[in-house]
Structures are given as C-alpha cells and as structure tokens.
PDB file of C-alpha atoms in Angstrom:
ATOM      1  CA  MET A   1      -0.019  -0.183  -0.240  1.00 65.00           C
ATOM      2  CA  ILE A   2       3.105   2.783   0.930  1.00 74.00           C
ATOM      3  CA  ALA A   3       4.151   0.823  -2.412  1.00 81.00           C
ATOM      4  CA  GLY A   4       1.831   1.884  -4.254  1.00 83.00           C
ATOM      5  CA  PHE A   5       0.820   5.365  -2.344  1.00 83.00           C
ATOM      6  CA  LEU A   6       4.702   6.629  -2.922  1.00 84.00           C
ATOM      7  CA  TYR A   7       4.587   5.329  -7.090  1.00 88.00           C
ATOM      8  CA  ILE A   8       1.719   7.527  -6.863  1.00 91.00           C
ATOM      9  CA  ILE A   9       3.721  10.994  -5.586  1.00 89.00           C
ATOM     10  CA  MET A  10       5.712  10.099  -7.843  1.00 89.00           C
ATOM     11  CA  ALA A  11       3.470  10.069 -11.249  1.00 89.00           C
ATOM     12  CA  GLY A  12       2.709  13.811 -10.081  1.00 89.00           C
ATOM     13  CA  HIS A  13       0.078  15.772  -9.568  1.00 91.00           C
ATOM     14  CA  ILE A  14      -2.529  15.021 -11.532  1.00 91.00           C
ATOM     15  CA  TYR A  15      -2.346  11.096 -10.238  1.00 93.00           C
ATOM     16  CA  VAL A  16      -2.380  12.255  -6.383  1.00 94.00           C
ATOM     17  CA  ILE A  17      -5.634  14.431  -7.719  1.00 93.00           C
ATOM     18  CA  PHE A  18      -7.485  11.267  -8.675  1.00 93.00           C
ATOM     19  CA  LEU A  19      -6.035   9.452  -5.795  1.00 94.00           C
ATOM     20  CA  VAL A  20      -7.633  11.960  -2.927  1.00 95.00           C
ATOM     21  CA  ALA A  21     -10.817  11.785  -5.812  1.00 94.00           C
ATOM     22  CA  PHE A  22     -11.121   8.325  -5.919  1.00 95.00           C
ATOM     23  CA  LEU A  23     -10.448   8.167  -1.565  1.00 94.00           C
ATOM     24  CA  GLN A  24     -13.100  11.317  -0.718  1.00 95.00           C
ATOM     25  CA  VAL A  25     -15.738   8.615  -3.213  1.00 96.00           C
ATOM     26  CA  LEU A  26     -14.670   5.208  -0.652  1.00 94.00           C
ATOM     27  CA  THR A  27     -15.287   7.331   2.594  1.00 95.00           C
ATOM     28  CA  PHE A  28     -18.936   8.490   1.031  1.00 95.00           C
ATOM     29  CA  ARG A  29     -19.494   5.039   0.973  1.00 94.00           C
ATOM     30  CA  GLU A  30     -18.520   3.983   4.114  1.00 93.00           C
ATOM     31  CA  LEU A  31     -20.123   7.499   5.763  1.00 93.00           C
ATOM     32  CA  ALA A  32     -23.011   7.105   3.739  1.00 90.00           C
ATOM     33  CA  ASN A  33     -23.632   2.652   5.291  1.00 89.00           C
ATOM     34  CA  VAL A  34     -23.341   4.255   8.394  1.00 88.00           C
ATOM     35  CA  ARG A  35     -27.543   5.345   9.016  1.00 82.00           C
ATOM     36  CA  PHE A  36     -28.558   3.325   6.035  1.00 77.00           C
ATOM     37  CA  LYS A  37     -30.992   1.150   7.007  1.00 71.00           C
ATOM     38  CA  ALA A  38     -32.230  -1.250   4.842  1.00 60.00           C
ATOM     39  CA  VAL A  39     -35.822  -1.674   6.046  1.00 57.00           C
ATOM     40  CA  LYS A  40     -36.693   1.784   5.716  1.00 68.00           C
ATOM     41  CA  ALA A  41     -34.942   2.447   2.733  1.00 68.00           C
ATOM     42  CA  ARG A  42     -36.364  -0.726   1.142  1.00 70.00           C
ATOM     43  CA  HIS A  43     -40.019   1.856   1.093  1.00 74.00           C
ATOM     44  CA  VAL A  44     -38.164   5.051   0.663  1.00 79.00           C
ATOM     45  CA  PRO A  45     -37.769   6.378  -3.237  1.00 77.00           C
ATOM     46  CA  MET A  46     -34.810   6.906  -4.680  1.00 84.00           C
ATOM     47  CA  PHE A  47     -33.666   6.140  -1.829  1.00 82.00           C
ATOM     48  CA  ARG A  48     -29.372   5.886  -2.329  1.00 87.00           C
ATOM     49  CA  THR A  49     -29.504   7.257  -5.505  1.00 91.00           C
ATOM     50  CA  ILE A  50     -30.484  11.224  -4.333  1.00 93.00           C
ATOM     51  CA  GLN A  51     -27.668  10.761  -1.819  1.00 93.00           C
ATOM     52  CA  TRP A  52     -24.522   9.680  -4.154  1.00 95.00           C
ATOM     53  CA  CYS A  53     -26.213  12.042  -6.656  1.00 96.00           C
ATOM     54  CA  TRP A  54     -26.160  14.472  -3.963  1.00 97.00           C
ATOM     55  CA  PHE A  55     -22.572  13.395  -3.303  1.00 97.00           C
ATOM     56  CA  SER A  56     -21.956  14.117  -7.080  1.00 96.00           C
ATOM     57  CA  VAL A  57     -23.388  17.398  -7.808  1.00 96.00           C
ATOM     58  CA  ALA A  58     -21.064  19.066  -5.079  1.00 96.00           C
ATOM     59  CA  MET A  59     -17.976  16.926  -6.130  1.00 95.00           C
ATOM     60  CA  PHE A  60     -18.924  18.783  -9.653  1.00 93.00           C
ATOM     61  CA  TYR A  61     -19.220  22.094  -8.356  1.00 92.00           C
ATOM     62  CA  VAL A  62     -16.049  21.507  -6.398  1.00 91.00           C
ATOM     63  CA  TYR A  63     -13.432  20.001  -9.501  1.00 89.00           C
ATOM     64  CA  SER A  64     -15.563  21.942 -12.457  1.00 87.00           C
ATOM     65  CA  ASP A  65     -12.534  24.567 -11.246  1.00 80.00           C
ATOM     66  CA  GLY A  66      -9.302  21.651 -12.272  1.00 75.00           C
ATOM     67  CA  LEU A  67     -12.044  20.554 -14.740  1.00 75.00           C
ATOM     68  CA  GLN A  68     -12.364  24.242 -16.213  1.00 74.00           C
ATOM     69  CA  ALA A  69      -8.464  24.588 -16.845  1.00 69.00           C
ATOM     70  CA  PHE A  70      -8.176  20.756 -18.797  1.00 68.00           C
ATOM     71  CA  LEU A  71     -10.584  22.438 -21.679  1.00 68.00           C
ATOM     72  CA  LYS A  72      -9.068  25.420 -21.669  1.00 69.00           C
ATOM     73  CA  GLU A  73      -7.425  24.596 -25.148  1.00 66.00           C
ATOM     74  CA  THR A  74     -10.109  22.797 -26.577  1.00 72.00           C
ATOM     75  CA  GLN A  75     -13.252  24.081 -28.127  1.00 70.00           C
ATOM     76  CA  TYR A  76     -15.532  23.725 -25.767  1.00 72.00           C
ATOM     77  CA  GLY A  77     -13.581  25.523 -22.607  1.00 72.00           C
ATOM     78  CA  HIS A  78     -15.166  28.651 -23.404  1.00 77.00           C
ATOM     79  CA  LEU A  79     -18.514  27.591 -23.473  1.00 79.00           C
ATOM     80  CA  PHE A  80     -18.103  25.593 -20.459  1.00 77.00           C
ATOM     81  CA  ALA A  81     -16.129  28.843 -18.433  1.00 78.00           C
ATOM     82  CA  SER A  82     -19.178  30.925 -18.932  1.00 82.00           C
ATOM     83  CA  LEU A  83     -21.684  28.215 -17.616  1.00 85.00           C
ATOM     84  CA  GLN A  84     -19.890  26.590 -14.811  1.00 86.00           C
ATOM     85  CA  ASP A  85     -21.971  27.839 -12.333  1.00 89.00           C
ATOM     86  CA  PHE A  86     -25.087  27.580 -14.006  1.00 93.00           C
ATOM     87  CA  LEU A  87     -24.910  23.316 -14.138  1.00 93.00           C
ATOM     88  CA  SER A  88     -23.602  23.916 -10.523  1.00 93.00           C
ATOM     89  CA  PHE A  89     -26.218  25.876  -9.482  1.00 96.00           C
ATOM     90  CA  SER A  90     -29.259  23.990 -12.140  1.00 96.00           C
ATOM     91  CA  LEU A  91     -28.164  20.859 -10.921  1.00 96.00           C
ATOM     92  CA  TYR A  92     -27.907  21.504  -7.298  1.00 96.00           C
ATOM     93  CA  SER A  93     -31.472  22.974  -7.900  1.00 98.00           C
ATOM     94  CA  SER A  94     -33.267  20.139  -9.871  1.00 97.00           C
ATOM     95  CA  LEU A  95     -31.698  18.143  -7.371  1.00 96.00           C
ATOM     96  CA  PHE A  96     -32.875  19.088  -4.673  1.00 97.00           C
ATOM     97  CA  CYS A  97     -37.373  19.326  -6.588  1.00 97.00           C
ATOM     98  CA  ILE A  98     -35.972  15.986  -6.610  1.00 95.00           C
ATOM     99  CA  THR A  99     -35.517  15.758  -3.094  1.00 95.00           C
ATOM    100  CA  VAL A 100     -38.101  17.240  -1.760  1.00 95.00           C
ATOM    101  CA  LEU A 101     -40.928  14.936  -4.325  1.00 93.00           C
ATOM    102  CA  SER A 102     -39.181  11.680  -2.537  1.00 91.00           C
ATOM    103  CA  PHE A 103     -40.545  12.494   0.792  1.00 92.00           C
ATOM    104  CA  LYS A 104     -42.884  10.157   1.537  1.00 89.00           C
ATOM    105  CA  LYS A 105     -45.636   9.813   3.347  1.00 89.00           C
ATOM    106  CA  GLY A 106     -44.656   7.879   7.428  1.00 87.00           C
ATOM    107  CA  PHE A 107     -40.635   8.361   6.511  1.00 86.00           C
ATOM    108  CA  TYR A 108     -40.571  11.624   6.722  1.00 89.00           C
ATOM    109  CA  LYS A 109     -38.329  12.042   9.979  1.00 89.00           C
ATOM    110  CA  TYR A 110     -36.418   8.929   8.504  1.00 87.00           C
ATOM    111  CA  GLN A 111     -35.402  10.892   5.332  1.00 89.00           C
ATOM    112  CA  MET A 112     -34.792  14.423   7.002  1.00 92.00           C
ATOM    113  CA  GLN A 113     -32.347  12.990   8.672  1.00 90.00           C
ATOM    114  CA  GLN A 114     -30.530  10.437   6.431  1.00 90.00           C
ATOM    115  CA  LEU A 115     -31.090  14.285   4.836  1.00 92.00           C
ATOM    116  CA  ALA A 116     -29.173  15.738   6.947  1.00 93.00           C
ATOM    117  CA  TRP A 117     -26.258  13.101   8.026  1.00 93.00           C
ATOM    118  CA  THR A 118     -25.226  13.320   4.348  1.00 94.00           C
ATOM    119  CA  PHE A 119     -25.056  17.204   3.584  1.00 95.00           C
ATOM    120  CA  ILE A 120     -22.719  16.885   7.256  1.00 94.00           C
ATOM    121  CA  THR A 121     -20.563  14.263   5.495  1.00 94.00           C
ATOM    122  CA  ILE A 122     -20.455  16.209   2.218  1.00 95.00           C
ATOM    123  CA  PHE A 123     -19.514  18.709   3.716  1.00 94.00           C
ATOM    124  CA  MET A 124     -16.317  16.670   5.822  1.00 91.00           C
ATOM    125  CA  ILE A 125     -15.233  14.983   2.642  1.00 93.00           C
ATOM    126  CA  VAL A 126     -15.934  17.531  -0.742  1.00 94.00           C
ATOM    127  CA  PHE A 127     -15.623  20.732   0.503  1.00 92.00           C
ATOM    128  CA  GLN A 128     -13.264  20.699   3.646  1.00 91.00           C
ATOM    129  CA  MET A 129     -10.970  17.925   1.235  1.00 92.00           C
ATOM    130  CA  LYS A 130     -11.410  21.036  -1.880  1.00 92.00           C
ATOM    131  CA  PHE A 131      -8.257  22.046  -0.031  1.00 94.00           C
ATOM    132  CA  ALA A 132      -6.396  19.346  -0.333  1.00 95.00           C
ATOM    133  CA  ILE A 133      -6.850  19.916  -4.073  1.00 94.00           C
ATOM    134  CA  GLU A 134      -5.608  23.187  -3.574  1.00 93.00           C
ATOM    135  CA  ASN A 135      -3.028  22.567  -1.471  1.00 96.00           C
ATOM    136  CA  ILE A 136      -1.549  19.981  -4.129  1.00 95.00           C
ATOM    137  CA  LYS A 137      -1.855  21.653  -7.438  1.00 92.00           C
ATOM    138  CA  ALA A 138       0.313  24.645  -5.411  1.00 93.00           C
ATOM    139  CA  GLY A 139       2.774  21.545  -4.473  1.00 94.00           C
ATOM    140  CA  LEU A 140       2.875  18.058  -3.159  1.00 96.00           C
ATOM    141  CA  PHE A 141       4.906  19.126  -0.440  1.00 97.00           C
ATOM    142  CA  TRP A 142       2.032  21.418   0.468  1.00 97.00           C
ATOM    143  CA  PHE A 143       0.234  16.940   0.766  1.00 97.00           C
ATOM    144  CA  LEU A 144       2.805  15.383   1.742  1.00 97.00           C
ATOM    145  CA  LEU A 145       3.598  17.756   4.667  1.00 97.00           C
ATOM    146  CA  PRO A 146       0.058  18.131   6.584  1.00 97.00           C
ATOM    147  CA  CYS A 147      -0.678  14.391   5.395  1.00 96.00           C
ATOM    148  CA  SER A 148       2.831  13.486   7.841  1.00 97.00           C
ATOM    149  CA  LEU A 149       2.725  15.485   9.938  1.00 98.00           C
ATOM    150  CA  VAL A 150      -0.978  13.766  10.737  1.00 97.00           C
ATOM    151  CA  ILE A 151       0.815  10.295  10.830  1.00 96.00           C
ATOM    152  CA  CYS A 152       3.517  11.494  13.184  1.00 97.00           C
ATOM    153  CA  ASN A 153       1.937  12.796  15.710  1.00 97.00           C
ATOM    154  CA  ASP A 154      -1.220   8.876  15.877  1.00 95.00           C
ATOM    155  CA  CYS A 155       1.748   7.003  15.755  1.00 95.00           C
ATOM    156  CA  MET A 156       3.173   9.633  18.513  1.00 96.00           C
ATOM    157  CA  ALA A 157       0.513   9.605  20.740  1.00 95.00           C
ATOM    158  CA  TYR A 158       0.165   5.860  20.410  1.00 93.00           C
ATOM    159  CA  PHE A 159       4.049   5.625  21.960  1.00 95.00           C
ATOM    160  CA  CYS A 160       4.190   7.822  24.016  1.00 95.00           C
ATOM    161  CA  GLY A 161       0.718   6.759  25.259  1.00 92.00           C
ATOM    162  CA  LYS A 162       1.961   2.792  25.528  1.00 91.00           C
ATOM    163  CA  ALA A 163       4.855   3.831  27.044  1.00 90.00           C
ATOM    164  CA  PHE A 164       4.047   6.187  29.825  1.00 90.00           C
ATOM    165  CA  GLY A 165       0.028   6.510  29.595  1.00 83.00           C
ATOM    166  CA  HIS A 166      -1.679   6.636  32.959  1.00 81.00           C
ATOM    167  CA  LYS A 167       1.771   7.230  34.835  1.00 86.00           C
ATOM    168  CA  LEU A 168       2.278  10.063  34.731  1.00 87.00           C
ATOM    169  CA  ILE A 169      -1.393  11.607  35.363  1.00 87.00           C
ATOM    170  CA  ASN A 170      -4.371  10.099  36.596  1.00 84.00           C
ATOM    171  CA  TYR A 171      -6.635  12.166  35.409  1.00 84.00           C
ATOM    172  CA  PRO A 172      -9.134  11.071  32.324  1.00 82.00           C
ATOM    173  CA  PHE A 173      -7.962  12.247  29.297  1.00 86.00           C
ATOM    174  CA  MET A 174     -11.745  12.341  26.794  1.00 84.00           C
ATOM    175  CA  LYS A 175     -14.201   9.887  28.507  1.00 82.00           C
ATOM    176  CA  ILE A 176     -14.584  10.278  24.037  1.00 85.00           C
ATOM    177  CA  SER A 177     -12.031   8.249  24.213  1.00 84.00           C
ATOM    178  CA  PRO A 178     -10.587   6.312  26.247  1.00 82.00           C
ATOM    179  CA  ASN A 179      -7.873   4.809  25.437  1.00 84.00           C
ATOM    180  CA  LYS A 180      -6.702   8.129  24.976  1.00 89.00           C
ATOM    181  CA  THR A 181      -3.925   8.735  27.914  1.00 91.00           C
ATOM    182  CA  TRP A 182      -2.983  12.967  28.664  1.00 93.00           C
ATOM    183  CA  GLU A 183       0.678  11.463  27.593  1.00 94.00           C
ATOM    184  CA  GLY A 184       0.088  10.344  24.997  1.00 94.00           C
ATOM    185  CA  PHE A 185      -1.187  13.824  23.680  1.00 95.00           C
ATOM    186  CA  ILE A 186       1.502  15.639  25.217  1.00 96.00           C
ATOM    187  CA  GLY A 187       4.446  13.882  23.524  1.00 96.00           C
ATOM    188  CA  ALA A 188       2.401  13.280  20.522  1.00 97.00           C
ATOM    189  CA  TYR A 189       3.031  16.827  20.637  1.00 97.00           C
ATOM    190  CA  LEU A 190       6.746  17.366  21.253  1.00 97.00           C
ATOM    191  CA  PHE A 191       7.584  14.557  18.683  1.00 98.00           C
ATOM    192  CA  THR A 192       5.178  16.402  16.478  1.00 98.00           C
ATOM    193  CA  CYS A 193       6.513  19.886  16.519  1.00 98.00           C
ATOM    194  CA  ILE A 194      10.149  18.269  16.306  1.00 98.00           C
ATOM    195  CA  PHE A 195       9.383  16.413  13.536  1.00 98.00           C
ATOM    196  CA  ALA A 196       7.251  19.263  11.651  1.00 98.00           C
ATOM    197  CA  PHE A 197      11.178  21.110  11.882  1.00 97.00           C
ATOM    198  CA  VAL A 198      12.994  18.402  10.376  1.00 97.00           C
ATOM    199  CA  TYR A 199      11.123  17.213   8.513  1.00 98.00           C
ATOM    200  CA  PRO A 200      10.917  19.697   5.172  1.00 97.00           C
ATOM    201  CA  LEU A 201      14.838  19.912   4.913  1.00 96.00           C
ATOM    202  CA  VAL A 202      13.739  16.119   3.785  1.00 96.00           C
ATOM    203  CA  LEU A 203      11.582  16.729   1.488  1.00 96.00           C
ATOM    204  CA  VAL A 204      13.121  19.697  -0.403  1.00 95.00           C
ATOM    205  CA  LYS A 205      15.580  17.716  -1.595  1.00 93.00           C
ATOM    206  CA  SER A 206      13.328  16.518  -4.459  1.00 90.00           C
ATOM    207  CA  ASP A 207      12.228  20.015  -6.441  1.00 87.00           C
ATOM    208  CA  TRP A 208       9.536  18.379  -8.282  1.00 87.00           C
ATOM    209  CA  LEU A 209       7.735  18.814  -4.480  1.00 93.00           C
ATOM    210  CA  ILE A 210       7.822  22.091  -3.950  1.00 93.00           C
ATOM    211  CA  TYR A 211       7.103  23.293  -7.694  1.00 90.00           C
ATOM    212  CA  SER A 212       3.687  23.860  -8.103  1.00 90.00           C
ATOM    213  CA  LEU A 213       1.283  22.884 -10.713  1.00 87.00           C
ATOM    214  CA  ALA A 214       1.514  25.666 -12.687  1.00 82.00           C
ATOM    215  CA  ASP A 215       4.940  25.943 -12.217  1.00 82.00           C
ATOM    216  CA  LEU A 216       5.921  22.471 -14.160  1.00 80.00           C
ATOM    217  CA  THR A 217       3.151  22.631 -17.103  1.00 75.00           C
ATOM    218  CA  LYS A 218       4.976  26.279 -17.928  1.00 71.00           C
ATOM    219  CA  ASP A 219       7.362  25.866 -21.101  1.00 64.00           C
ATOM    220  CA  THR A 220      10.665  24.583 -20.633  1.00 58.00           C
ATOM    221  CA  SER A 221      12.248  27.048 -21.980  1.00 52.00           C
ATOM    222  CA  GLU A 222      11.213  28.674 -18.580  1.00 63.00           C
ATOM    223  CA  ALA A 223      13.883  28.780 -15.476  1.00 65.00           C
ATOM    224  CA  LEU A 224      11.396  28.328 -12.844  1.00 76.00           C
ATOM    225  CA  VAL A 225      11.928  29.839  -9.724  1.00 79.00           C
ATOM    226  CA  LYS A 226      11.450  28.171  -6.081  1.00 85.00           C
ATOM    227  CA  ASP A 227       9.425  30.037  -3.219  1.00 90.00           C
ATOM    228  CA  PRO A 228      11.381  31.546  -1.051  1.00 91.00           C
ATOM    229  CA  VAL A 229       9.609  29.917   1.978  1.00 94.00           C
ATOM    230  CA  PHE A 230      12.005  26.450   0.363  1.00 95.00           C
ATOM    231  CA  GLU A 231      15.432  29.908   0.669  1.00 93.00           C
ATOM    232  CA  PRO A 232      18.035  29.357   3.358  1.00 94.00           C
ATOM    233  CA  LYS A 233      17.607  32.368   5.389  1.00 94.00           C
ATOM    234  CA  THR A 234      19.822  33.640   8.293  1.00 93.00           C
ATOM    235  CA  TYR A 235      17.745  34.860  11.278  1.00 90.00           C
ATOM    236  CA  GLU A 236      18.854  36.868  14.883  1.00 88.00           C
ATOM    237  CA  VAL A 237      17.560  34.535  17.669  1.00 84.00           C
ATOM    238  CA  PRO A 238      16.525  37.504  20.453  1.00 84.00           C
ATOM    239  CA  ALA A 239      19.471  37.985  22.974  1.00 81.00           C
ATOM    240  CA  ALA A 240      17.070  36.651  26.002  1.00 80.00           C
ATOM    241  CA  ILE A 241      17.680  33.337  24.612  1.00 79.00           C
ATOM    242  CA  GLY A 242      20.610  33.646  23.178  1.00 76.00           C
ATOM    243  CA  GLY A 243      22.928  34.412  25.687  1.00 76.00           C
ATOM    244  CA  LEU A 244      21.326  31.029  27.022  1.00 80.00           C
ATOM    245  CA  VAL A 245      22.298  28.880  24.348  1.00 79.00           C
ATOM    246  CA  GLY A 246      25.340  30.451  22.924  1.00 80.00           C
ATOM    247  CA  ILE A 247      24.177  31.424  19.699  1.00 84.00           C
ATOM    248  CA  LYS A 248      23.752  34.481  18.057  1.00 84.00           C
ATOM    249  CA  GLN A 249      22.323  33.610  14.906  1.00 88.00           C
ATOM    250  CA  ILE A 250      20.410  31.213  13.554  1.00 89.00           C
ATOM    251  CA  ARG A 251      20.574  29.526   9.937  1.00 92.00           C
ATOM    252  CA  MET A 252      16.987  27.946   8.703  1.00 95.00           C
ATOM    253  CA  LEU A 253      14.264  27.884   5.840  1.00 96.00           C
ATOM    254  CA  PRO A 254      11.076  29.770   6.622  1.00 95.00           C
ATOM    255  CA  VAL A 255       9.142  27.060   5.890  1.00 97.00           C
ATOM    256  CA  GLN A 256      10.387  25.074   8.554  1.00 97.00           C
ATOM    257  CA  MET A 257       8.695  27.818  10.532  1.00 96.00           C
ATOM    258  CA  HIS A 258       5.759  27.498   9.066  1.00 97.00           C
ATOM    259  CA  SER A 259       6.162  23.445   9.297  1.00 98.00           C
ATOM    260  CA  VAL A 260       5.805  23.823  13.191  1.00 98.00           C
ATOM    261  CA  LEU A 261       3.104  26.193  13.215  1.00 98.00           C
ATOM    262  CA  LEU A 262       1.642  23.179  11.582  1.00 98.00           C
ATOM    263  CA  GLY A 263       2.729  20.857  13.274  1.00 98.00           C
ATOM    264  CA  MET A 264       0.992  22.078  16.273  1.00 98.00           C
ATOM    265  CA  PHE A 265      -2.684  22.414  14.546  1.00 98.00           C
ATOM    266  CA  ALA A 266      -1.598  18.447  13.231  1.00 98.00           C
ATOM    267  CA  SER A 267      -1.592  17.606  17.410  1.00 97.00           C
ATOM    268  CA  LEU A 268      -3.528  20.058  18.436  1.00 97.00           C
ATOM    269  CA  VAL A 269      -6.642  20.798  16.486  1.00 97.00           C
ATOM    270  CA  ALA A 270      -6.483  18.200  14.115  1.00 96.00           C
ATOM    271  CA  PRO A 271      -6.945  14.755  16.624  1.00 95.00           C
ATOM    272  CA  PHE A 272     -10.316  16.623  17.388  1.00 95.00           C
ATOM    273  CA  GLY A 273     -11.036  14.936  14.315  1.00 94.00           C
ATOM    274  CA  GLY A 274     -10.646  11.588  15.416  1.00 92.00           C
ATOM    275  CA  PHE A 275     -13.017  12.420  17.676  1.00 93.00           C
ATOM    276  CA  PHE A 276     -15.554  13.241  15.778  1.00 93.00           C
ATOM    277  CA  ALA A 277     -15.530   9.925  14.326  1.00 92.00           C
ATOM    278  CA  SER A 278     -14.858   7.872  17.384  1.00 91.00           C
ATOM    279  CA  ALA A 279     -18.512   9.000  19.034  1.00 92.00           C
ATOM    280  CA  VAL A 280     -20.042   8.578  15.529  1.00 92.00           C
ATOM    281  CA  LYS A 281     -18.709   5.495  16.099  1.00 90.00           C
ATOM    282  CA  ARG A 282     -20.073   4.701  19.542  1.00 90.00           C
ATOM    283  CA  ALA A 283     -23.444   6.612  18.597  1.00 90.00           C
ATOM    284  CA  TYR A 284     -23.815   4.266  15.712  1.00 88.00           C
ATOM    285  CA  ASP A 285     -22.263   0.981  17.933  1.00 88.00           C
ATOM    286  CA  ILE A 286     -19.492  -0.207  15.237  1.00 88.00           C
ATOM    287  CA  LYS A 287     -15.961  -1.271  15.676  1.00 87.00           C
ATOM    288  CA  ASP A 288     -14.815   0.367  12.645  1.00 88.00           C
ATOM    289  CA  PHE A 289     -15.980   2.617   9.428  1.00 91.00           C
ATOM    290  CA  ASP A 290     -15.396   0.021   7.068  1.00 87.00           C
ATOM    291  CA  ALA A 291     -13.306  -3.857   6.827  1.00 81.00           C
ATOM    292  CA  LEU A 292     -11.406  -2.184   3.928  1.00 84.00           C
ATOM    293  CA  ILE A 293      -7.980  -2.195   4.998  1.00 81.00           C
ATOM    294  CA  PRO A 294      -7.073  -5.690   7.078  1.00 76.00           C
ATOM    295  CA  GLY A 295      -6.641  -4.793  10.801  1.00 75.00           C
ATOM    296  CA  HIS A 296      -7.171  -0.646   9.816  1.00 77.00           C
ATOM    297  CA  GLY A 297     -10.958  -0.801   9.640  1.00 86.00           C
ATOM    298  CA  GLY A 298     -12.047   1.214   6.364  1.00 89.00           C
ATOM    299  CA  ILE A 299     -10.435   4.495   4.648  1.00 91.00           C
ATOM    300  CA  MET A 300     -12.454   6.353   7.083  1.00 92.00           C
ATOM    301  CA  ASP A 301     -10.335   5.558   9.807  1.00 89.00           C
ATOM    302  CA  ARG A 302      -7.021   6.097   8.412  1.00 89.00           C
ATOM    303  CA  MET A 303      -8.741   9.885   7.175  1.00 91.00           C
ATOM    304  CA  ASP A 304     -10.566  11.436  10.287  1.00 91.00           C
ATOM    305  CA  CYS A 305      -8.047  13.866  11.072  1.00 94.00           C
ATOM    306  CA  GLN A 306      -6.186  14.389   7.853  1.00 95.00           C
ATOM    307  CA  PHE A 307     -10.080  16.412   6.799  1.00 95.00           C
ATOM    308  CA  ILE A 308      -9.427  19.909   8.904  1.00 95.00           C
ATOM    309  CA  MET A 309      -5.484  19.641   8.451  1.00 97.00           C
ATOM    310  CA  ALA A 310      -6.098  19.673   4.528  1.00 96.00           C
ATOM    311  CA  MET A 311      -8.202  22.799   5.459  1.00 96.00           C
ATOM    312  CA  CYS A 312      -5.782  24.264   7.712  1.00 97.00           C
ATOM    313  CA  THR A 313      -2.688  24.397   5.008  1.00 98.00           C
ATOM    314  CA  GLY A 314      -4.943  25.771   2.996  1.00 96.00           C
ATOM    315  CA  VAL A 315      -6.119  28.555   4.585  1.00 96.00           C
ATOM    316  CA  HIS A 316      -2.878  29.274   6.354  1.00 97.00           C
ATOM    317  CA  TYR A 317      -1.151  28.818   2.293  1.00 96.00           C
ATOM    318  CA  THR A 318      -3.626  31.512   0.806  1.00 94.00           C
ATOM    319  CA  THR A 319      -3.318  33.380   3.914  1.00 95.00           C
ATOM    320  CA  PHE A 320       0.550  34.036   4.862  1.00 94.00           C
ATOM    321  CA  ILE A 321       2.846  31.687   2.209  1.00 92.00           C
ATOM    322  CA  ARG A 322       0.794  33.058  -1.262  1.00 84.00           C
ATOM    323  CA  PRO A 323      -1.959  35.594  -0.210  1.00 68.00           C
ATOM    324  CA  LYS A 324      -3.943  36.394  -2.448  1.00 57.00           C
ATOM    325  CA  SER A 325      -3.897  39.946  -3.459  1.00 49.00           C
ATOM    326  CA  PRO A 326      -6.849  42.331  -1.969  1.00 52.00           C
ATOM    327  CA  CYS A 327     -10.151  43.435  -3.941  1.00 47.00           C
ATOM    328  CA  SER A 328      -9.134  46.606  -5.696  1.00 41.00           C
ATOM    329  CA  CYS A 329     -12.903  48.060  -5.617  1.00 38.00           C
TER     330      CYS A 329
END
C-alpha cells in the first residue's frame, strides 16, 4: 500500500488529485452506510440514488475549476467557463426538487435525518478536501507535509501512550476516547513539533515536490523560480535566548517555521477529527467504518484527522505564504 502511494506521488500532481477524488468516493460510501437502514430504505423511493446524486453535484462544483482548466485548450473551454456556475446551480436546484418530491408519508423523520447526515458528510469529505486539491496544485510539498504531520502525531500518541500512559497524569483524558491518555497527547505534541521542524529539510531535496502544478506545466524554456520559503535565510536569535544557548544567529528555511505551526495544529486540533469519528462509531455502535484495510478498518478510520488538517494547510498557505491579492473595488 505504501509502495502504491509513493508510486502515485512520483507520477505527479494530476494522479494525486485523482487519488484524493477516489478516496473521497470511498469515504462517502463508508459514512453513508453508517446510518443506512435497509428495512426503511426499501420503502423510500430513490433513497441511495439521491444520496449519491448530492455527493456527485458537490464533487462537480468543487472540481469544475479543474475541469475548466483541462478544457481551456479545447473548443468547449470558453463555453464551459461561461456556463460553469449555471451548470452547478442547475444541477443543485433540480436535485433539490427531486429530493422534496421523494418525501414519503410515514418516513419524513427518517428522510430528514438521512438528508442532514448526507449534507454533514458532504461538507466533511468534499468541501474540506477542496483545500487538499488546492494544496496539491500549489505543490506536492503542501500535500505530503500535512499528511505526514498527522501520521507522525497519530503514531507518537500511540507509542507515548503505551510507554507512559496513566503513569505521570492520573486525570482522565476524554471519555469519548478512553484509550487516549494525556501522556500520549502531550508526548505526540512534542515529537510532532520536532518532526515538523526537520521533515521539510527532507522534502525540499526533491525539487519537483516544491514546484506548483502551474510551474511544471510551463514552457520548459522558462526557468523555474523557487519559492522564497524554500530558500535558506539567517535569523537573529533574541538576546534573552541567545545568551542562554550561546547562539546569536540561526540559518534555516522559512518553511520550517510554517511547518512547526502546522505541526502544532496537527497535534492540538486535528486529533479532534479522530474524536469526532469515535463519537460517530459509539453513537451507532460500530467498531470500524469498514473492513477495507485489514487490521485498520476503513478509509475514514485512517482519514478522520486529515480533513481539517488539509483545510488548515490551505488557509495557512493563502494567508501567510501566498496571500491572495486584495480586491481593488
């Protein structure tokens, strides 16, 4: 599985985007099945069809920008660009009417609950992961880094919990996840921050990871310009700290500081995605979301913390690294 993932990464940005889209489909299937009740669903017209139609419309809306870029060199490119929002709205409004027409007496409550769950699932899987697509287009570095930070935090929480759990802090962590410990949470935070500082030095050794999709699709005669965050820079160490450690200056990559901030988020906030997933499993009395990955459950069991992490990375990138131009109205 790891070898397959690395092969897709080496294949390039477009293949990674297709991988994310495929994982979105599998994850939606798992979450849609959580509340599925076959006995009731048999009496509801187009029950599963409508669920998947809502997911498809959301995916079309999110990926339509990419489709527009793909079609821009064809005879249909300009037409699609001009009708893009209209097509999305037409699909949405048509499906809205079909959904209302599908309501059946005696099943209103069940249908409303399913519809609400479908919309929550779509928000989590489709709209949060839209940031993952933007991260990939900005450079595979911005896809691999947050994914690796979450994986590091998850692994370190397990090992620190096993080694020190309930030995230093007796106060319970979270009732929703009784197997988690304060020692695991704090230990994972420390190790993830260290990993976040060092890991960018590994990734930047591969130039093709740090260039954006737009850069790599330019005319090969144009020289690629490396983003300043990947260029070493000398920083002055505050006197109070420098006097203690005997260092006045430090030379590092600016992206290392950004990575540490993302590492802090991966340690303090992203785990709540896992806590939310635990709450869902407890609410519906299931051990795993699926049995797709032997010994690990389903895709959602592995991706629960990645959604909000991808969103954080996208927001951080557009706010602090590549701010969007202010509106000149």
